[in-house]
Coordinates of C-alpha atoms in Angstrom, one line a residue:
I249 CA -44.0 -55.0 43.3
Y250 CA -41.5 -52.4 42.4
L251 CA -38.8 -55.1 42.1
A252 CA -41.0 -57.3 39.9
V253 CA -41.7 -54.3 37.5
D254 CA -38.0 -53.5 37.5
V255 CA -37.1 -57.1 36.5
T256 CA -39.7 -57.1 33.9
F257 CA -38.5 -53.9 32.2
S258 CA -35.0 -55.1 32.3
A259 CA -35.9 -58.3 30.5
I260 CA -37.8 -56.4 27.9
F261 CA -34.8 -54.2 27.4
W262 CA -32.5 -57.2 27.1
L263 CA -34.8 -58.8 24.6
E264 CA -34.9 -55.6 22.5
L265 CA -31.1 -55.4 22.4
I266 CA -30.7 -59.1 21.5
I267 CA -33.3 -58.7 18.6
K268 CA -31.4 -55.6 17.3
V269 CA -28.0 -57.3 17.4
A270 CA -29.4 -60.4 15.7
M271 CA -31.1 -58.3 12.9
K272 CA -28.3 -55.8 12.3
G273 CA -25.2 -57.6 13.6
C274 CA -22.8 -56.3 16.4
K275 CA -20.7 -54.0 14.0
K276 CA -23.7 -52.3 12.5
Q277 CA -25.5 -51.9 15.8
F278 CA -22.5 -50.5 17.8
C279 CA -20.3 -49.0 15.2
S280 CA -22.5 -47.4 12.6
K281 CA -21.9 -43.7 11.9
G282 CA -25.4 -42.3 12.6
D283 CA -26.6 -44.1 15.8
W284 CA -23.6 -45.5 17.4
V285 CA -23.6 -43.0 20.2
S286 CA -27.3 -43.7 21.3
N287 CA -27.0 -47.4 20.7
N288 CA -24.0 -47.8 23.0
F289 CA -25.6 -45.5 25.6
D290 CA -28.7 -47.7 25.6
A291 CA -26.6 -50.8 26.0
M292 CA -24.7 -49.3 28.9
L293 CA -27.8 -48.4 30.7
I294 CA -29.2 -51.9 30.3
I295 CA -25.9 -53.3 31.6
I296 CA -25.9 -50.9 34.6
D297 CA -29.4 -51.8 35.3
S298 CA -28.6 -55.5 35.3
I299 CA -25.6 -54.9 37.7
S300 CA -27.9 -53.0 40.1
L301 CA -30.4 -56.0 40.1
F302 CA -27.5 -58.4 40.8
F303 CA -26.5 -56.4 43.9
V304 CA -30.1 -56.3 45.1
F305 CA -30.6 -60.0 44.9
G306 CA -27.1 -60.8 45.9
G307 CA -27.4 -58.9 49.1
D308 CA -30.6 -60.7 50.0
L309 CA -29.6 -64.2 49.1
I310 CA -25.9 -64.3 50.1
E311 CA -24.9 -63.9 53.7
N312 CA -21.8 -61.9 53.0
D313 CA -21.0 -58.6 54.5
S314 CA -19.0 -57.4 51.4
V315 CA -21.9 -58.3 49.1
K316 CA -24.3 -56.5 51.4
E317 CA -22.2 -53.4 51.4
S318 CA -21.9 -53.6 47.6
S319 CA -25.7 -53.7 47.4
G320 CA -25.7 -50.2 48.7
L321 CA -24.5 -49.2 45.3
A322 CA -27.8 -50.2 43.9
S323 CA -29.2 -46.8 44.9
L324 CA -26.6 -45.1 42.9
F325 CA -27.3 -47.3 39.8
R326 CA -31.0 -46.4 40.2
I327 CA -30.1 -42.7 40.0
V328 CA -28.1 -43.2 36.9
R329 CA -30.8 -45.5 35.4
L330 CA -33.1 -42.5 35.3
L331 CA -30.9 -41.4 32.4
R332 CA -32.9 -43.9 30.4
L333 CA -35.6 -41.3 30.3
A334 CA -33.5 -39.7 27.7
R335 CA -35.1 -42.2 25.2
I336 CA -38.3 -40.3 25.5
L337 CA -36.8 -37.4 23.6
R338 CA -36.8 -39.5 20.5
L339 CA -40.6 -39.3 20.5
L340 CA -40.3 -35.6 19.8
R341 CA -39.3 -36.3 16.3
S342 CA -42.8 -37.4 15.5
R343 CA -45.3 -34.9 13.9
V344 CA -47.6 -35.2 16.9
F345 CA -45.1 -33.1 18.9
Q346 CA -44.3 -30.5 16.3
D347 CA -46.3 -27.9 18.3
L348 CA -44.6 -28.7 21.4
L349 CA -41.3 -28.3 19.7
S350 CA -42.2 -25.0 18.1
M351 CA -43.3 -23.7 21.5
I352 CA -40.0 -24.8 23.2
Q353 CA -37.9 -23.3 20.3
G354 CA -39.9 -20.1 20.4
M355 CA -39.3 -19.7 24.1
L356 CA -35.6 -20.3 23.6
G357 CA -35.6 -17.7 20.8
G358 CA -37.2 -15.1 23.1
L359 CA -34.9 -15.7 26.1
A360 CA -32.8 -12.6 25.3
T361 CA -36.0 -10.4 25.2
L362 CA -37.2 -11.9 28.5
G363 CA -33.8 -11.1 30.0
W364 CA -33.9 -7.5 29.0
S365 CA -37.6 -7.3 30.1
V366 CA -36.4 -8.4 33.6
V367 CA -33.7 -5.7 33.6
L368 CA -36.2 -3.1 32.5
F369 CA -38.8 -4.1 35.2
V370 CA -36.1 -4.3 37.9
I371 CA -35.0 -0.7 37.1
F372 CA -38.5 0.6 37.1
I373 CA -39.3 -1.1 40.5
Y374 CA -36.0 0.1 41.9
V375 CA -36.8 3.8 41.0
V376 CA -40.4 3.6 42.3
S377 CA -39.2 1.9 45.6
L378 CA -36.7 4.6 46.2
I379 CA -39.5 7.2 46.0
F380 CA -41.8 5.2 48.2
R381 CA -39.0 4.5 50.7
Q382 CA -38.4 8.3 51.2
L383 CA -42.0 9.2 51.3
L384 CA -43.5 6.3 53.3
G385 CA -40.5 4.7 55.2
P386 CA -39.2 5.7 58.6
N387 CA -37.4 9.0 58.9
V388 CA -34.5 9.0 61.3
E389 CA -34.5 12.8 61.6
K390 CA -38.0 12.7 63.0
P391 CA -39.2 11.4 66.4
P392 CA -40.1 7.8 66.5
V393 CA -43.7 6.9 65.4
T394 CA -46.0 5.6 68.0
D395 CA -49.2 5.0 65.9
E396 CA -49.7 1.2 65.2
K397 CA -51.1 1.7 61.7
E398 CA -48.2 4.0 60.7
L399 CA -45.7 1.5 62.2
Q400 CA -47.3 -1.2 60.0
V401 CA -47.0 0.9 56.9
Q402 CA -43.4 1.8 57.5
E403 CA -42.7 -1.8 58.1
Y404 CA -43.2 -2.5 54.4
F405 CA -41.1 0.4 53.4
F406 CA -38.4 0.0 56.0
D407 CA -35.5 -0.1 53.5
V408 CA -34.9 -0.2 49.7
P409 CA -34.9 -4.1 49.3
R410 CA -38.1 -4.4 51.5
S411 CA -39.6 -1.5 49.5
M412 CA -38.7 -3.2 46.2
F413 CA -40.4 -6.4 47.3
T414 CA -43.5 -4.6 48.4
M415 CA -43.7 -2.7 45.1
F416 CA -43.1 -6.0 43.2
R417 CA -46.0 -7.6 45.0
C418 CA -48.2 -4.5 44.3
S419 CA -47.3 -4.8 40.6
F420 CA -48.9 -8.2 40.4
G421 CA -52.0 -7.3 42.4
D422 CA -50.9 -8.7 45.8
C423 CA -50.7 -5.3 47.6
T424 CA -51.9 -6.5 51.0
T425 CA -50.6 -6.6 54.5
D426 CA -49.9 -9.7 56.4
G427 CA -53.3 -9.5 57.8
G428 CA -54.9 -9.6 54.5
T429 CA -56.1 -5.9 54.4
P430 CA -55.1 -3.6 51.5
L431 CA -51.9 -1.9 52.2
F432 CA -52.8 1.5 50.4
E433 CA -56.0 1.7 52.2
H434 CA -54.0 2.3 55.3
V435 CA -51.7 4.6 53.5
T436 CA -54.7 6.7 52.2
E437 CA -56.1 6.8 55.7
L438 CA -52.9 8.0 57.3
Y439 CA -51.4 10.4 54.7
G440 CA -54.3 11.6 52.7
G441 CA -56.5 10.7 49.6
H442 CA -53.9 11.8 47.1
W443 CA -52.0 8.5 47.8
S444 CA -55.0 6.7 46.2
L445 CA -54.3 8.6 43.1
V446 CA -50.6 7.8 43.2
Y447 CA -51.4 4.0 43.6
C448 CA -54.0 4.1 40.7
C449 CA -51.3 5.8 38.5
F450 CA -48.7 3.2 39.4
S451 CA -51.0 0.3 38.7
F452 CA -52.2 1.8 35.3
V453 CA -48.5 2.4 34.3
V454 CA -47.4 -1.1 35.2
V455 CA -50.4 -3.3 34.1
I456 CA -51.5 -1.3 31.0
G457 CA -48.2 0.2 30.0
L458 CA -45.1 -1.7 31.1
F459 CA -46.5 -5.2 31.0
N460 CA -48.3 -4.8 27.7
V461 CA -45.1 -3.5 26.0
I462 CA -42.9 -6.3 27.5
S463 CA -45.6 -8.9 26.4
A464 CA -46.0 -7.3 22.9
I465 CA -42.1 -7.3 22.3
F466 CA -41.6 -10.8 23.8
V467 CA -44.4 -12.2 21.6
E468 CA -42.9 -10.6 18.5
S469 CA -39.3 -11.8 19.2
T470 CA -40.7 -15.3 19.9
M471 CA -42.6 -15.3 16.6
Q472 CA -39.7 -14.0 14.7
A473 CA -37.4 -16.7 16.1
A474 CA -40.0 -19.4 15.2
Q475 CA -40.2 -17.9 11.6
K476 CA -36.4 -17.9 11.3
L477 CA -36.4 -21.5 12.5
Q478 CA -39.1 -22.5 10.0
A479 CA -37.4 -20.7 7.2
K480 CA -34.1 -22.5 8.0
K481 CA -35.8 -25.9 8.0
R482 CA -37.5 -25.1 4.6
Q483 CA -34.1 -24.0 3.2
T484 CA -32.4 -27.2 4.5
R485 CA -35.1 -29.1 2.6
L486 CA -34.6 -27.1 -0.5
D487 CA -30.7 -27.6 -0.3
D488 CA -31.2 -31.4 0.2
E489 CA -29.8 -32.8 -3.1
T490 CA -30.8 -36.4 -2.1
R491 CA -34.4 -35.4 -1.5
W492 CA -34.5 -33.6 -4.8
A493 CA -33.0 -36.5 -6.9
M494 CA -35.0 -39.2 -5.4
N495 CA -38.4 -37.5 -5.8
V496 CA -37.6 -36.4 -9.5
I497 CA -36.6 -39.9 -10.4
T498 CA -39.8 -41.2 -8.8
L499 CA -41.9 -38.8 -10.8
L500 CA -40.0 -39.5 -13.9
H501 CA -40.4 -43.2 -13.4
A502 CA -44.2 -42.8 -13.1
L503 CA -44.4 -40.4 -16.3
L504 CA -42.1 -42.7 -18.4
L505 CA -44.3 -45.7 -17.5
G506 CA -47.5 -44.0 -18.4
G507 CA -46.5 -41.6 -21.3
T508 CA -43.7 -43.2 -23.3
T509 CA -42.9 -46.4 -25.2
M510 CA -39.8 -47.3 -23.1
C511 CA -39.9 -50.8 -21.7
E512 CA -40.4 -51.3 -18.1
S513 CA -37.1 -53.0 -17.6
E514 CA -35.2 -49.9 -18.9
I515 CA -37.2 -47.6 -16.7
D516 CA -36.5 -49.9 -13.6
A517 CA -32.8 -49.8 -14.4
M518 CA -33.0 -46.0 -14.5
M519 CA -34.5 -46.2 -11.0
E520 CA -31.6 -48.3 -9.7
G521 CA -29.0 -46.0 -11.3
R522 CA -28.0 -48.6 -14.1
C523 CA -28.3 -46.1 -17.2
S524 CA -26.4 -46.2 -20.4
H525 CA -25.5 -43.0 -22.3
Q526 CA -28.1 -44.0 -24.8
M527 CA -30.8 -44.4 -22.2
V528 CA -29.9 -41.0 -20.7
A529 CA -30.2 -39.5 -24.2
E530 CA -33.6 -41.1 -24.8
I531 CA -34.8 -39.9 -21.4
L532 CA -33.6 -36.3 -22.0
Q533 CA -35.4 -36.3 -25.4
A534 CA -38.6 -37.8 -24.0
E535 CA -41.8 -35.7 -24.0
F536 CA -45.1 -36.2 -22.4
S537 CA -48.4 -34.9 -23.6
R538 CA -50.3 -32.6 -21.2
T539 CA -53.2 -35.3 -21.2
D540 CA -50.8 -38.1 -20.2
F541 CA -49.1 -35.8 -17.7
E542 CA -52.4 -34.9 -16.0
K543 CA -53.5 -38.6 -16.0
V544 CA -50.4 -39.9 -14.5
L545 CA -50.4 -37.0 -12.0
F546 CA -53.9 -37.6 -10.6
E547 CA -54.0 -41.5 -10.9
D548 CA -50.4 -42.3 -9.6
D549 CA -50.0 -41.8 -5.9
S550 CA -46.3 -42.0 -6.0
A551 CA -46.1 -39.1 -8.4
M552 CA -48.4 -37.1 -6.1
S553 CA -46.4 -38.0 -3.1
A554 CA -43.1 -36.9 -4.9
L555 CA -44.4 -33.5 -5.7
V556 CA -45.5 -33.1 -2.0
E557 CA -42.1 -34.1 -0.9
L558 CA -40.7 -31.4 -3.3
D559 CA -42.7 -28.8 -1.5
I560 CA -45.0 -28.2 -4.3
A561 CA -48.5 -27.1 -3.0
K562 CA -51.2 -29.5 -3.9
H563 CA -53.6 -26.7 -5.1
D564 CA -50.9 -26.1 -7.9
H565 CA -51.0 -29.7 -9.1
K566 CA -53.9 -29.2 -11.5
Y567 CA -52.1 -26.3 -13.2
L568 CA -48.8 -28.1 -13.6
S569 CA -49.4 -29.2 -17.1
D570 CA -49.9 -25.5 -18.2
I571 CA -47.1 -24.1 -16.0
L572 CA -44.5 -26.7 -17.3
D573 CA -45.4 -26.0 -20.9
P574 CA -44.1 -22.4 -21.4
D575 CA -44.1 -22.6 -25.2
N576 CA -47.6 -23.9 -25.3
S577 CA -46.6 -26.7 -27.6
G578 CA -48.9 -29.3 -25.9
A579 CA -46.1 -31.4 -24.8
I580 CA -43.7 -31.2 -21.7
G581 CA -40.1 -32.3 -22.1
V582 CA -37.9 -33.7 -19.4
L583 CA -35.7 -30.6 -19.2
E584 CA -38.8 -28.4 -19.1
L585 CA -40.1 -30.6 -16.2
V586 CA -37.0 -30.4 -14.2
D587 CA -36.4 -26.7 -14.8
G588 CA -40.1 -25.9 -13.9
L589 CA -40.1 -28.0 -10.7
K590 CA -36.9 -26.2 -9.5
R591 CA -38.6 -22.9 -10.0
L592 CA -41.8 -24.0 -8.2
R593 CA -40.1 -25.1 -5.0
G594 CA -40.0 -22.7 -2.1
E595 CA -41.8 -19.5 -1.2
P596 CA -42.4 -16.7 -3.7
R597 CA -39.5 -14.1 -3.6
R598 CA -39.3 -10.5 -4.5
S599 CA -36.6 -11.2 -7.0
D600 CA -39.2 -13.4 -9.0
T601 CA -41.4 -10.3 -9.5
I602 CA -38.3 -8.1 -10.4
A603 CA -37.1 -10.7 -12.9
I604 CA -40.6 -10.7 -14.6
D605 CA -40.7 -6.9 -14.7
L606 CA -37.2 -6.8 -16.3
M607 CA -38.1 -9.4 -18.9
V608 CA -41.4 -7.5 -19.8
R609 CA -39.4 -4.3 -20.2
S610 CA -36.8 -5.9 -22.4
L611 CA -39.7 -7.5 -24.5
Q612 CA -41.3 -4.1 -24.8
E613 CA -38.1 -2.5 -26.1
K614 CA -37.7 -5.2 -28.6
V615 CA -41.3 -4.7 -29.9
D616 CA -40.7 -0.9 -30.1
D617 CA -37.5 -1.6 -32.1
I618 CA -39.5 -3.9 -34.5
W619 CA -42.1 -1.2 -34.8
R620 CA -39.7 1.5 -35.8
G621 CA -37.9 -0.9 -38.1
L622 CA -41.1 -1.6 -40.0
G623 CA -41.6 2.2 -40.5
C624 CA -44.8 2.1 -38.6
D625 CA -44.0 4.9 -36.4
L626 CA -43.9 7.5 -39.2
A627 CA -47.0 6.1 -40.8
R628 CA -48.8 6.2 -37.5
K629 CA -47.9 9.9 -37.0
K630 CA -49.0 10.8 -40.5
Q631 CA -52.5 9.0 -40.0
E632 CA -52.9 10.6 -36.7
R633 CA -52.5 14.0 -38.3
E634 CA -54.9 13.2 -41.1
A635 CA -57.4 11.7 -38.6
A636 CA -57.1 14.9 -36.4
A637 CA -57.8 17.2 -39.5
G638 CA -61.6 17.9 -40.0
P639 CA -63.4 18.9 -43.1
G640 CA -61.5 21.3 -45.2
G641 CA -58.2 20.3 -43.6
R642 CA -59.1 22.0 -40.3
L643 CA -57.7 20.5 -37.1
M644 CA -60.3 19.0 -34.7
H645 CA -59.9 18.5 -30.9
L646 CA -60.2 14.8 -30.2
D647 CA -60.6 13.4 -26.6
P648 CA -58.1 10.8 -25.5
R649 CA -60.7 8.0 -25.7
T650 CA -61.3 8.7 -29.4
L651 CA -57.6 8.8 -30.1
Q652 CA -57.2 5.5 -28.3
V653 CA -59.9 3.6 -30.3
R654 CA -58.6 5.1 -33.6
E655 CA -55.1 3.9 -32.7
S656 CA -56.5 0.4 -32.0
M657 CA -58.2 0.3 -35.3
W658 CA -55.1 1.4 -37.1
R659 CA -53.0 -1.2 -35.4
G660 CA -55.7 -3.8 -36.2
S661 CA -55.6 -2.9 -39.9
I662 CA -51.8 -3.4 -39.9
F663 CA -51.9 -6.7 -38.1
G664 CA -55.0 -8.1 -39.5
I665 CA -57.0 -7.7 -36.3
H666 CA -60.6 -6.5 -36.8
P667 CA -62.0 -4.2 -34.1
N668 CA -65.4 -5.1 -32.6
E669 CA -68.5 -3.2 -33.7
R670 CA -68.9 -1.2 -30.5
A671 CA -65.4 0.4 -31.1
V672 CA -66.5 1.2 -34.8
D673 CA -69.7 2.6 -33.7
Y674 CA -67.9 4.7 -31.1
V675 CA -65.7 6.3 -33.8

């Protein structure tokens, strides 16, 4: 049965190799830049497998001592043939195995922390074992012990390595003798009840203290390693110029078909990279109304998939027509589209917030300069003094709320903005 299964799989692999060579050609199959290593490795395994089968059948059918001796090499070929299992690693590229890959990569990222955890634990166990060896182990300065229970206890703390192994077992809850009885029950019975308190403190420090600290640090380092890996992958996607160019062209193709008067042949030529200077100029000057933009975005699947491939969240798609029209002109230009999509990609950064804050401060300074240039500052101060003066020219104490409302009314009179009735009634 095993031989029949082996022959069947060999035939399938040969058929697969022949089909690939027929479709791609020998040069592309075995000399291409991307997959030449794996393709040649697969071909080598198929040949080795076929040679091993030849030796198996040759040793059985041909009455020749040399052939029979050569058939012994079949076992060696079978061992080498196990390398074929390396093909399974290709399946890990699928999205189904993304969680498995994340766990493996997280474990690899936390190996350093795990190693230092082992060092810390060994040091702790070594110190505790020294103490227990001196207190519970045999003492050469005293006469030999004859009590059977005491000899049994001293056996587990005979020297430092034996004491370390005993305390290691006790750390994980297996603190029993070879007969299955609790070890420290015998210690408490022989040396007093205070040893039960010592054992309880040791268990509490190890289980609640040391193990929890090690677990927390290991989990934290593993999560940080996984986050760094994900950030690296996202940055690689953002730096991929081919991904950016292909998806922007796909989006432009859908928008130009649905929102401009350009003929379809010219747009298809753009997709194939056959653009004249005049076509490039027309494309750069093209504008899409917000209505057409939203229509194309929600009706064309290629446009939506292009935005997803550009790492633009789906819940932002319905706001893109407003985001990509910063001047609120009702139309979105090609350059505005490209610049806006670049800024939308990736995670929010602290620099984005700082940039907005600096722009607002700059805008505020310019408004103040315009305000002072119009002479409004002096007029405002004069009006505030007149407003603060009561009947007969006496100064009145006005609360901040009143001053704020009067200032709003004064600004409204200058810029043509009428205050609401509630503000007037308040004054």
